[in-house]
PDB file of C-alpha atoms in Angstrom:
ATOM      1  CA  ALA A 816     -36.242  -4.188 -10.275  1.00  0.00           C
ATOM      2  CA  LEU A 817     -33.462  -1.950 -11.594  1.00  0.00           C
ATOM      3  CA  ASP A 818     -35.693   0.074 -13.888  1.00  0.00           C
ATOM      4  CA  HIS A 819     -39.009   0.197 -12.007  1.00  0.00           C
ATOM      5  CA  GLY A 820     -38.205  -0.726  -8.411  1.00  0.00           C
ATOM      6  CA  ARG A 821     -40.335  -3.865  -8.479  1.00  0.00           C
ATOM      7  CA  GLN A 822     -39.452  -6.535  -5.959  1.00  0.00           C
ATOM      8  CA  VAL A 823     -37.532  -9.487  -7.403  1.00  0.00           C
ATOM      9  CA  THR A 824     -36.441 -12.661  -5.618  1.00  0.00           C
ATOM     10  CA  LEU A 825     -33.618 -14.858  -6.921  1.00  0.00           C
ATOM     11  CA  ARG A 826     -33.055 -18.393  -5.645  1.00  0.00           C
ATOM     12  CA  ARG A 827     -29.697 -20.072  -6.235  1.00  0.00           C
ATOM     13  CA  GLU A 828     -27.489 -22.903  -5.009  1.00  0.00           C
ATOM     14  CA  VAL A 829     -23.930 -21.714  -4.327  1.00  0.00           C
ATOM     15  CA  GLN A 830     -20.547 -23.360  -3.878  1.00  0.00           C
ATOM     16  CA  ASN A 831     -16.947 -22.335  -3.185  1.00  0.00           C
ATOM     17  CA  LEU A 832     -16.397 -21.284  -6.790  1.00  0.00           C
ATOM     18  CA  ASP A 833     -19.151 -18.665  -6.551  1.00  0.00           C
ATOM     19  CA  ARG A 834     -17.214 -15.608  -5.416  1.00  0.00           C
ATOM     20  CA  ALA A 835     -18.410 -12.066  -4.730  1.00  0.00           C
ATOM     21  CA  ALA A 836     -22.094 -12.917  -5.085  1.00  0.00           C
ATOM     22  CA  GLY A 837     -24.058  -9.688  -5.293  1.00  0.00           C
ATOM     23  CA  THR A 838     -21.101  -7.464  -6.156  1.00  0.00           C
ATOM     24  CA  LEU A 839     -21.651  -7.058  -9.912  1.00  0.00           C
ATOM     25  CA  LEU A 840     -25.335  -6.519  -9.241  1.00  0.00           C
ATOM     26  CA  SER A 841     -24.463  -3.773  -6.758  1.00  0.00           C
ATOM     27  CA  SER A 842     -22.197  -2.156  -9.345  1.00  0.00           C
ATOM     28  CA  ARG A 843     -25.072  -2.051 -11.794  1.00  0.00           C
ATOM     29  CA  ILE A 844     -27.374  -0.539  -9.168  1.00  0.00           C
ATOM     30  CA  VAL A 845     -24.928   2.239  -8.273  1.00  0.00           C
ATOM     31  CA  ARG A 846     -24.224   3.057 -11.920  1.00  0.00           C
ATOM     32  CA  GLN A 847     -27.950   3.394 -12.577  1.00  0.00           C
ATOM     33  CA  HIS A 848     -29.233   4.886  -9.320  1.00  0.00           C
ATOM     34  CA  GLY A 849     -26.212   6.378  -7.604  1.00  0.00           C
ATOM     35  CA  ALA A 850     -25.030   5.790  -4.041  1.00  0.00           C
ATOM     36  CA  LYS A 851     -28.596   5.850  -2.674  1.00  0.00           C
ATOM     37  CA  GLY A 852     -29.239   2.542  -4.441  1.00  0.00           C
ATOM     38  CA  LEU A 853     -32.715   1.004  -4.355  1.00  0.00           C
ATOM     39  CA  PRO A 854     -35.382   0.910  -1.621  1.00  0.00           C
ATOM     40  CA  ALA A 855     -34.758  -1.659   1.091  1.00  0.00           C
ATOM     41  CA  GLY A 856     -35.442  -5.264   0.090  1.00  0.00           C
ATOM     42  CA  VAL A 857     -36.254  -4.668  -3.579  1.00  0.00           C
ATOM     43  CA  LEU A 858     -33.760  -7.331  -4.666  1.00  0.00           C
ATOM     44  CA  LYS A 859     -33.661 -10.518  -2.601  1.00  0.00           C
ATOM     45  CA  MET A 860     -31.125 -13.283  -3.131  1.00  0.00           C
ATOM     46  CA  LEU A 861     -32.012 -16.543  -1.370  1.00  0.00           C
ATOM     47  CA  LEU A 862     -28.922 -18.754  -1.422  1.00  0.00           C
ATOM     48  CA  ARG A 863     -28.171 -22.268  -0.194  1.00  0.00           C
ATOM     49  CA  GLY A 864     -24.795 -23.943   0.152  1.00  0.00           C
ATOM     50  CA  THR A 865     -21.261 -22.759   0.838  1.00  0.00           C
ATOM     51  CA  ALA A 866     -20.525 -19.387  -0.736  1.00  0.00           C
ATOM     52  CA  GLY A 867     -17.078 -18.513  -2.040  1.00  0.00           C
ATOM     53  CA  GLN A 868     -15.042 -15.536  -0.919  1.00  0.00           C
ATOM     54  CA  SER A 869     -16.469 -12.029  -0.632  1.00  0.00           C
ATOM     55  CA  LEU A 870     -20.181 -12.807  -0.424  1.00  0.00           C
ATOM     56  CA  GLY A 871     -22.005  -9.472  -0.511  1.00  0.00           C
ATOM     57  CA  ALA A 872     -18.815  -7.440  -0.929  1.00  0.00           C
ATOM     58  CA  TRP A 873     -19.465  -3.755  -1.701  1.00  0.00           C
ATOM     59  CA  LEU A 874     -23.172  -4.422  -1.419  1.00  0.00           C
ATOM     60  CA  ALA A 875     -25.451  -1.582  -2.481  1.00  0.00           C
ATOM     61  CA  PRO A 876     -28.617  -0.389  -0.724  1.00  0.00           C
ATOM     62  CA  GLY A 877     -31.674  -2.379  -1.772  1.00  0.00           C
ATOM     63  CA  VAL A 878     -30.021  -5.818  -1.963  1.00  0.00           C
ATOM     64  CA  ASP A 879     -30.962  -8.411   0.649  1.00  0.00           C
ATOM     65  CA  ILE A 880     -28.802 -11.567   0.628  1.00  0.00           C
ATOM     66  CA  ARG A 881     -29.929 -14.520   2.726  1.00  0.00           C
ATOM     67  CA  LEU A 882     -27.658 -17.546   2.856  1.00  0.00           C
ATOM     68  CA  GLU A 883     -28.627 -20.852   4.379  1.00  0.00           C
ATOM     69  CA  GLY A 884     -25.235 -22.424   4.786  1.00  0.00           C
ATOM     70  CA  ALA A 885     -21.755 -20.966   5.301  1.00  0.00           C
ATOM     71  CA  ALA A 886     -19.423 -18.505   3.597  1.00  0.00           C
ATOM     72  CA  ASN A 887     -15.690 -18.078   3.141  1.00  0.00           C
ATOM     73  CA  ASP A 888     -13.535 -15.019   3.899  1.00  0.00           C
ATOM     74  CA  GLY A 889     -14.512 -11.442   3.164  1.00  0.00           C
ATOM     75  CA  VAL A 890     -18.268 -11.572   3.745  1.00  0.00           C
ATOM     76  CA  ALA A 891     -19.797  -8.088   3.317  1.00  0.00           C
ATOM     77  CA  LYS A 892     -16.408  -6.371   3.031  1.00  0.00           C
ATOM     78  CA  GLY A 893     -16.812  -2.796   1.864  1.00  0.00           C
ATOM     79  CA  MET A 894     -20.584  -3.129   2.212  1.00  0.00           C
ATOM     80  CA  ALA A 895     -22.292   0.232   1.697  1.00  0.00           C
ATOM     81  CA  GLY A 896     -25.912  -0.787   2.277  1.00  0.00           C
ATOM     82  CA  GLY A 897     -28.358  -3.617   2.000  1.00  0.00           C
ATOM     83  CA  GLN A 898     -28.369  -6.643   4.242  1.00  0.00           C
ATOM     84  CA  VAL A 899     -26.659 -10.022   4.564  1.00  0.00           C
ATOM     85  CA  VAL A 900     -28.219 -12.727   6.735  1.00  0.00           C
ATOM     86  CA  ILE A 901     -26.460 -16.067   7.290  1.00  0.00           C
ATOM     87  CA  ARG A 902     -27.728 -19.066   9.206  1.00  0.00           C
ATOM     88  CA  ALA A 903     -27.075 -22.783   9.242  1.00  0.00           C
ATOM     89  CA  PRO A 904     -29.370 -25.079   7.230  1.00  0.00           C
ATOM     90  CA  ALA A 905     -32.480 -26.154   9.093  1.00  0.00           C
ATOM     91  CA  HIS A 906     -31.396 -29.825   8.955  1.00  0.00           C
ATOM     92  CA  ALA A 907     -27.860 -29.132  10.258  1.00  0.00           C
ATOM     93  CA  THR A 908     -26.700 -31.167  13.259  1.00  0.00           C
ATOM     94  CA  HIS A 909     -23.959 -28.856  14.560  1.00  0.00           C
ATOM     95  CA  VAL A 910     -22.936 -29.217  18.175  1.00  0.00           C
ATOM     96  CA  GLY A 911     -22.561 -25.814  19.795  1.00  0.00           C
ATOM     97  CA  ARG A 912     -22.220 -22.642  17.752  1.00  0.00           C
ATOM     98  CA  PRO A 913     -21.133 -23.314  14.156  1.00  0.00           C
ATOM     99  CA  VAL A 914     -18.559 -21.198  12.350  1.00  0.00           C
ATOM    100  CA  LEU A 915     -20.505 -19.750   9.415  1.00  0.00           C
ATOM    101  CA  VAL A 916     -18.242 -16.982   8.080  1.00  0.00           C
ATOM    102  CA  GLY A 917     -14.495 -16.829   7.501  1.00  0.00           C
ATOM    103  CA  ASN A 918     -11.923 -14.144   8.213  1.00  0.00           C
ATOM    104  CA  ALA A 919     -12.187 -10.411   7.545  1.00  0.00           C
ATOM    105  CA  ALA A 920     -15.979 -10.262   7.382  1.00  0.00           C
ATOM    106  CA  LEU A 921     -17.350  -6.699   7.243  1.00  0.00           C
ATOM    107  CA  TYR A 922     -13.873  -5.290   6.534  1.00  0.00           C
ATOM    108  CA  GLY A 923     -14.098  -1.599   5.697  1.00  0.00           C
ATOM    109  CA  ALA A 924     -17.902  -1.571   5.563  1.00  0.00           C
ATOM    110  CA  THR A 925     -19.586   1.821   5.453  1.00  0.00           C
ATOM    111  CA  GLY A 926     -23.260   0.867   5.835  1.00  0.00           C
ATOM    112  CA  GLY A 927     -25.837  -1.900   5.767  1.00  0.00           C
ATOM    113  CA  HIS A 928     -26.601  -4.772   8.140  1.00  0.00           C
ATOM    114  CA  LEU A 929     -25.038  -8.193   8.756  1.00  0.00           C
ATOM    115  CA  PHE A 930     -26.643 -10.893  10.905  1.00  0.00           C
ATOM    116  CA  VAL A 931     -24.820 -14.192  11.460  1.00  0.00           C
ATOM    117  CA  ALA A 932     -26.457 -16.967  13.491  1.00  0.00           C
ATOM    118  CA  GLY A 933     -23.079 -18.524  14.200  1.00  0.00           C
ATOM    119  CA  ARG A 934     -19.461 -17.587  14.742  1.00  0.00           C
ATOM    120  CA  GLY A 935     -16.943 -15.859  12.488  1.00  0.00           C
ATOM    121  CA  GLY A 936     -13.208 -16.085  11.933  1.00  0.00           C
ATOM    122  CA  GLU A 937     -10.555 -13.519  12.760  1.00  0.00           C
ATOM    123  CA  ARG A 938     -10.555  -9.753  12.100  1.00  0.00           C
ATOM    124  CA  PHE A 939     -14.313  -9.296  12.141  1.00  0.00           C
ATOM    125  CA  ALA A 940     -15.483  -5.728  11.369  1.00  0.00           C
ATOM    126  CA  VAL A 941     -11.958  -4.345  11.004  1.00  0.00           C
ATOM    127  CA  ARG A 942     -12.153  -0.717   9.808  1.00  0.00           C
ATOM    128  CA  ASN A 943     -15.941  -0.793   9.961  1.00  0.00           C
ATOM    129  CA  SER A 944     -17.138   2.791   9.686  1.00  0.00           C
ATOM    130  CA  GLY A 945     -20.910   2.552   9.416  1.00  0.00           C
ATOM    131  CA  ALA A 946     -22.375  -0.964   9.238  1.00  0.00           C
ATOM    132  CA  THR A 947     -24.449  -2.665  11.940  1.00  0.00           C
ATOM    133  CA  ALA A 948     -23.780  -6.301  12.781  1.00  0.00           C
ATOM    134  CA  VAL A 949     -24.835  -9.034  15.196  1.00  0.00           C
ATOM    135  CA  ILE A 950     -22.743 -12.196  15.414  1.00  0.00           C
ATOM    136  CA  GLU A 951     -22.463 -15.081  17.868  1.00  0.00           C
ATOM    137  CA  GLY A 952     -18.713 -14.940  18.423  1.00  0.00           C
ATOM    138  CA  PHE A 953     -15.465 -14.510  16.463  1.00  0.00           C
ATOM    139  CA  GLY A 954     -11.693 -14.929  16.644  1.00  0.00           C
ATOM    140  CA  ASP A 955      -8.777 -12.602  17.307  1.00  0.00           C
ATOM    141  CA  HIS A 956      -8.450  -8.917  16.376  1.00  0.00           C
ATOM    142  CA  GLY A 957     -12.173  -8.199  16.094  1.00  0.00           C
ATOM    143  CA  CYS A 958     -13.303  -4.587  15.541  1.00  0.00           C
ATOM    144  CA  GLU A 959      -9.712  -3.467  15.003  1.00  0.00           C
ATOM    145  CA  TYR A 960      -9.414   0.165  13.813  1.00  0.00           C
ATOM    146  CA  MET A 961     -13.209   0.496  13.831  1.00  0.00           C
ATOM    147  CA  THR A 962     -14.318   4.115  13.361  1.00  0.00           C
ATOM    148  CA  GLY A 963     -18.110   3.863  13.234  1.00  0.00           C
ATOM    149  CA  GLY A 964     -21.125   1.591  13.101  1.00  0.00           C
ATOM    150  CA  GLU A 965     -22.416  -0.870  15.691  1.00  0.00           C
ATOM    151  CA  VAL A 966     -21.451  -4.437  16.561  1.00  0.00           C
ATOM    152  CA  LEU A 967     -23.204  -6.714  19.044  1.00  0.00           C
ATOM    153  CA  VAL A 968     -21.396  -9.948  19.934  1.00  0.00           C
ATOM    154  CA  ILE A 969     -23.480 -12.552  21.748  1.00  0.00           C
ATOM    155  CA  GLY A 970     -20.721 -15.119  22.060  1.00  0.00           C
ATOM    156  CA  PRO A 971     -17.011 -15.444  22.840  1.00  0.00           C
ATOM    157  CA  THR A 972     -14.346 -13.245  21.259  1.00  0.00           C
ATOM    158  CA  GLY A 973     -10.655 -13.759  20.625  1.00  0.00           C
ATOM    159  CA  ARG A 974      -7.773 -11.688  21.927  1.00  0.00           C
ATOM    160  CA  ASN A 975      -6.785  -8.122  21.003  1.00  0.00           C
ATOM    161  CA  LEU A 976     -10.401  -7.004  20.705  1.00  0.00           C
ATOM    162  CA  ALA A 977     -10.982  -3.370  19.685  1.00  0.00           C
ATOM    163  CA  ALA A 978      -7.305  -2.557  19.074  1.00  0.00           C
ATOM    164  CA  GLY A 979      -7.093   0.944  17.616  1.00  0.00           C
ATOM    165  CA  MET A 980     -10.869   1.393  17.775  1.00  0.00           C
ATOM    166  CA  SER A 981     -11.630   5.119  17.656  1.00  0.00           C
ATOM    167  CA  GLY A 982     -15.369   5.232  16.913  1.00  0.00           C
ATOM    168  CA  GLY A 983     -18.601   3.295  16.750  1.00  0.00           C
ATOM    169  CA  MET A 984     -20.163   1.153  19.465  1.00  0.00           C
ATOM    170  CA  LEU A 985     -19.395  -2.404  20.504  1.00  0.00           C
ATOM    171  CA  TRP A 986     -21.399  -4.511  22.941  1.00  0.00           C
ATOM    172  CA  VAL A 987     -20.374  -7.977  24.115  1.00  0.00           C
ATOM    173  CA  VAL A 988     -22.442 -10.470  26.100  1.00  0.00           C
ATOM    174  CA  ASP A 989     -19.605 -11.577  28.376  1.00  0.00           C
ATOM    175  CA  GLU A 990     -20.984 -14.800  29.832  1.00  0.00           C
ATOM    176  CA  ARG A 991     -17.563 -15.918  31.078  1.00  0.00           C
ATOM    177  CA  GLY A 992     -16.779 -12.578  32.720  1.00  0.00           C
ATOM    178  CA  ASP A 993     -13.256 -12.372  31.304  1.00  0.00           C
ATOM    179  CA  LEU A 994     -13.577  -9.795  28.517  1.00  0.00           C
ATOM    180  CA  ASP A 995     -10.994  -7.580  30.220  1.00  0.00           C
ATOM    181  CA  GLU A 996      -8.392 -10.292  29.503  1.00  0.00           C
ATOM    182  CA  ARG A 997      -9.057 -10.185  25.746  1.00  0.00           C
ATOM    183  CA  ILE A 998      -9.568  -6.474  25.173  1.00  0.00           C
ATOM    184  CA  ASN A 999      -6.869  -4.113  23.930  1.00  0.00           C
ATOM    185  CA  PRO A1000      -7.333  -1.207  26.378  1.00  0.00           C
ATOM    186  CA  ASP A1001      -5.182   1.393  24.628  1.00  0.00           C
ATOM    187  CA  MET A1002      -8.073   3.309  23.043  1.00  0.00           C
ATOM    188  CA  VAL A1003     -11.248   1.960  24.681  1.00  0.00           C
ATOM    189  CA  ARG A1004     -12.861   1.555  28.079  1.00  0.00           C
ATOM    190  CA  LEU A1005     -15.249  -1.102  29.402  1.00  0.00           C
ATOM    191  CA  THR A1006     -18.483  -0.058  31.097  1.00  0.00           C
ATOM    192  CA  ALA A1007     -21.999  -1.279  31.671  1.00  0.00           C
ATOM    193  CA  PRO A1008     -24.338   0.093  28.990  1.00  0.00           C
ATOM    194  CA  ASP A1009     -26.443   3.097  29.926  1.00  0.00           C
ATOM    195  CA  GLU A1010     -30.204   3.026  29.390  1.00  0.00           C
ATOM    196  CA  THR A1011     -29.900   4.139  25.749  1.00  0.00           C
ATOM    197  CA  GLY A1012     -27.237   1.532  25.045  1.00  0.00           C
ATOM    198  CA  TRP A1013     -29.242  -1.234  26.712  1.00  0.00           C
ATOM    199  CA  ARG A1014     -32.345  -0.423  24.666  1.00  0.00           C
ATOM    200  CA  ARG A1015     -30.229  -0.609  21.531  1.00  0.00           C
ATOM    201  CA  VAL A1016     -28.828  -4.003  22.561  1.00  0.00           C
ATOM    202  CA  VAL A1017     -32.334  -5.388  23.082  1.00  0.00           C
ATOM    203  CA  LYS A1018     -33.495  -4.021  19.736  1.00  0.00           C
ATOM    204  CA  LEU A1019     -30.539  -5.604  17.944  1.00  0.00           C
ATOM    205  CA  LEU A1020     -31.177  -8.928  19.694  1.00  0.00           C
ATOM    206  CA  GLN A1021     -34.806  -8.833  18.583  1.00  0.00           C
ATOM    207  CA  ARG A1022     -33.809  -8.004  15.012  1.00  0.00           C
ATOM    208  CA  HIS A1023     -31.200 -10.778  14.988  1.00  0.00           C
ATOM    209  CA  HIS A1024     -33.747 -13.339  16.092  1.00  0.00           C
ATOM    210  CA  ALA A1025     -36.326 -12.102  13.582  1.00  0.00           C
ATOM    211  CA  GLU A1026     -33.843 -12.325  10.704  1.00  0.00           C
ATOM    212  CA  THR A1027     -32.038 -15.573  11.578  1.00  0.00           C
ATOM    213  CA  HIS A1028     -34.349 -17.464  13.966  1.00  0.00           C
ATOM    214  CA  SER A1029     -31.291 -17.868  16.192  1.00  0.00           C
ATOM    215  CA  ALA A1030     -31.870 -20.173  19.161  1.00  0.00           C
ATOM    216  CA  LEU A1031     -29.170 -18.323  21.098  1.00  0.00           C
ATOM    217  CA  ALA A1032     -30.819 -14.958  20.530  1.00  0.00           C
ATOM    218  CA  TRP A1033     -34.143 -16.393  21.680  1.00  0.00           C
ATOM    219  CA  ARG A1034     -32.544 -17.798  24.846  1.00  0.00           C
ATOM    220  CA  LEU A1035     -31.054 -14.402  25.659  1.00  0.00           C
ATOM    221  CA  LEU A1036     -34.304 -12.586  24.965  1.00  0.00           C
ATOM    222  CA  CYS A1037     -36.068 -14.912  27.405  1.00  0.00           C
ATOM    223  CA  ASP A1038     -33.638 -13.978  30.187  1.00  0.00           C
ATOM    224  CA  LEU A1039     -32.966 -10.251  29.721  1.00  0.00           C
ATOM    225  CA  GLY A1040     -32.487  -9.642  33.429  1.00  0.00           C
ATOM    226  CA  ARG A1041     -29.425 -11.896  33.511  1.00  0.00           C
ATOM    227  CA  VAL A1042     -28.195 -10.704  30.122  1.00  0.00           C
ATOM    228  CA  ARG A1043     -28.186  -7.084  31.240  1.00  0.00           C
ATOM    229  CA  GLN A1044     -25.731  -7.995  33.994  1.00  0.00           C
ATOM    230  CA  GLN A1045     -23.435  -9.637  31.433  1.00  0.00           C
ATOM    231  CA  VAL A1046     -23.435  -7.037  28.650  1.00  0.00           C
ATOM    232  CA  VAL A1047     -20.261  -4.982  28.449  1.00  0.00           C
ATOM    233  CA  GLN A1048     -20.134  -1.786  26.423  1.00  0.00           C
ATOM    234  CA  VAL A1049     -16.801  -1.091  24.724  1.00  0.00           C
ATOM    235  CA  THR A1050     -16.489   2.644  24.149  1.00  0.00           C
ATOM    236  CA  PRO A1051     -13.584   4.484  22.490  1.00  0.00           C
ATOM    237  CA  HIS A1052     -11.992   7.109  24.728  1.00  0.00           C
ATOM    238  CA  ALA A1053     -12.571   9.660  21.972  1.00  0.00           C
ATOM    239  CA  PHE A1054     -16.265   8.797  21.606  1.00  0.00           C
ATOM    240  CA  ARG A1055     -18.782  11.566  22.249  1.00  0.00           C
ATOM    241  CA  PRO A1056     -22.532  10.974  21.995  1.00  0.00           C
ATOM    242  CA  ARG A1057     -24.202  12.803  19.132  1.00  0.00           C
ATOM    243  CA  TRP A1058     -26.292  14.976  21.436  1.00  0.00           C
ATOM    244  CA  LEU A1059     -23.168  16.099  23.294  1.00  0.00           C
ATOM    245  CA  ALA A1060     -21.336  16.844  20.044  1.00  0.00           C
ATOM    246  CA  ARG A1061     -24.298  18.916  18.822  1.00  0.00           C
ATOM    247  CA  ARG A1062     -24.366  20.835  22.119  1.00  0.00           C
ATOM    248  CA  ASP A1063     -20.670  21.624  21.909  1.00  0.00           C
ATOM    249  CA  ASP A1064     -20.956  22.730  18.278  1.00  0.00           C
ATOM    250  CA  ALA A1065     -23.782  25.086  19.194  1.00  0.00           C
ATOM    251  CA  SER A1066     -21.786  26.426  22.159  1.00  0.00           C
ATOM    252  CA  ARG A1067     -18.783  27.150  19.967  1.00  0.00           C
ATOM    253  CA  ARG A1068     -20.906  29.007  17.451  1.00  0.00           C
ATOM    254  CA  PHE A1069     -22.465  31.048  20.255  1.00  0.00           C
ATOM    255  CA  ALA A1070     -19.023  31.747  21.731  1.00  0.00           C
ATOM    256  CA  LYS A1071     -17.743  32.948  18.361  1.00  0.00           C
ATOM    257  CA  MET A1072     -20.705  35.293  18.043  1.00  0.00           C
ATOM    258  CA  GLY A1073     -20.102  36.590  21.582  1.00  0.00           C
ATOM    259  CA  GLN A1074     -16.407  37.219  20.960  1.00  0.00           C
ATOM    260  CA  GLY A1075     -17.343  39.299  17.956  1.00  0.00           C
ATOM    261  CA  ARG A1076     -19.345  41.518  20.296  1.00  0.00           C
ATOM    262  CA  GLY A1077     -16.640  41.743  22.938  1.00  0.00           C
ATOM    263  CA  LEU A1078     -18.225  39.156  25.248  1.00  0.00           C
ATOM    264  CA  HIS A1079     -16.563  36.231  26.994  1.00  0.00           C
ATOM    265  CA  VAL A1080     -18.464  32.965  26.627  1.00  0.00           C
ATOM    266  CA  LYS A1081     -17.216  29.743  28.243  1.00  0.00           C
ATOM    267  CA  VAL A1082     -17.430  26.626  26.055  1.00  0.00           C
ATOM    268  CA  PRO A1083     -18.271  23.463  28.049  1.00  0.00           C
ATOM    269  CA  SER A1084     -15.566  20.790  28.135  1.00  0.00           C
TER     270      SER A1084
END
């Protein structure tokens, strides 16, 4: 796989002592192929059990980790690419939504995808700057200091959500209708998603179900009319859509050219 890009699948049982699964492999990939890594899905790791800390940390593009079980703290922290998918074992008898990942999952991630068919601990996606994630709920301080990427939460969240969040997009399916009591409003605002945002939410829900076979995702997909009324978009005050940023950049360049010719050009605000 490393030398010729051929698809390889590894199957392993894991336990708490198995820490940072996939990290040394990612290091080897980056040393050999650079930051671009390998094509998507070339290296698949099919794991069963309870993974130790930092599963998929600093994951490189091309690595696809699928865990049937649960994982400790630090899942996908610093992830730069690839994908991590976590779901409960098929024979599990959990009541409600199981907690499948610990604290600080996706901390400082810059790329890649994370799908968790269960809940997470505290400080989910803190300092995320480019990864995409779908999860079925998490604890306090989620998406703190987030600067980029996308997170869809289809379950309950803890308090102090989105504190210091200055970029990226966050959507929450707020079934209880009390998200405003758990959000930190200093740098974000709550709105209904626009048409573009709603289409993205549906696409992420579909991808989550396809990757994890989540019963919750399927239930939501079967009742999109109701779900649309419950989805809340959390947008940083400083956020500007890409098309608007491109328009403003072009306007500034045009204004600079006009000033050089003695013309006055107004830049849109």
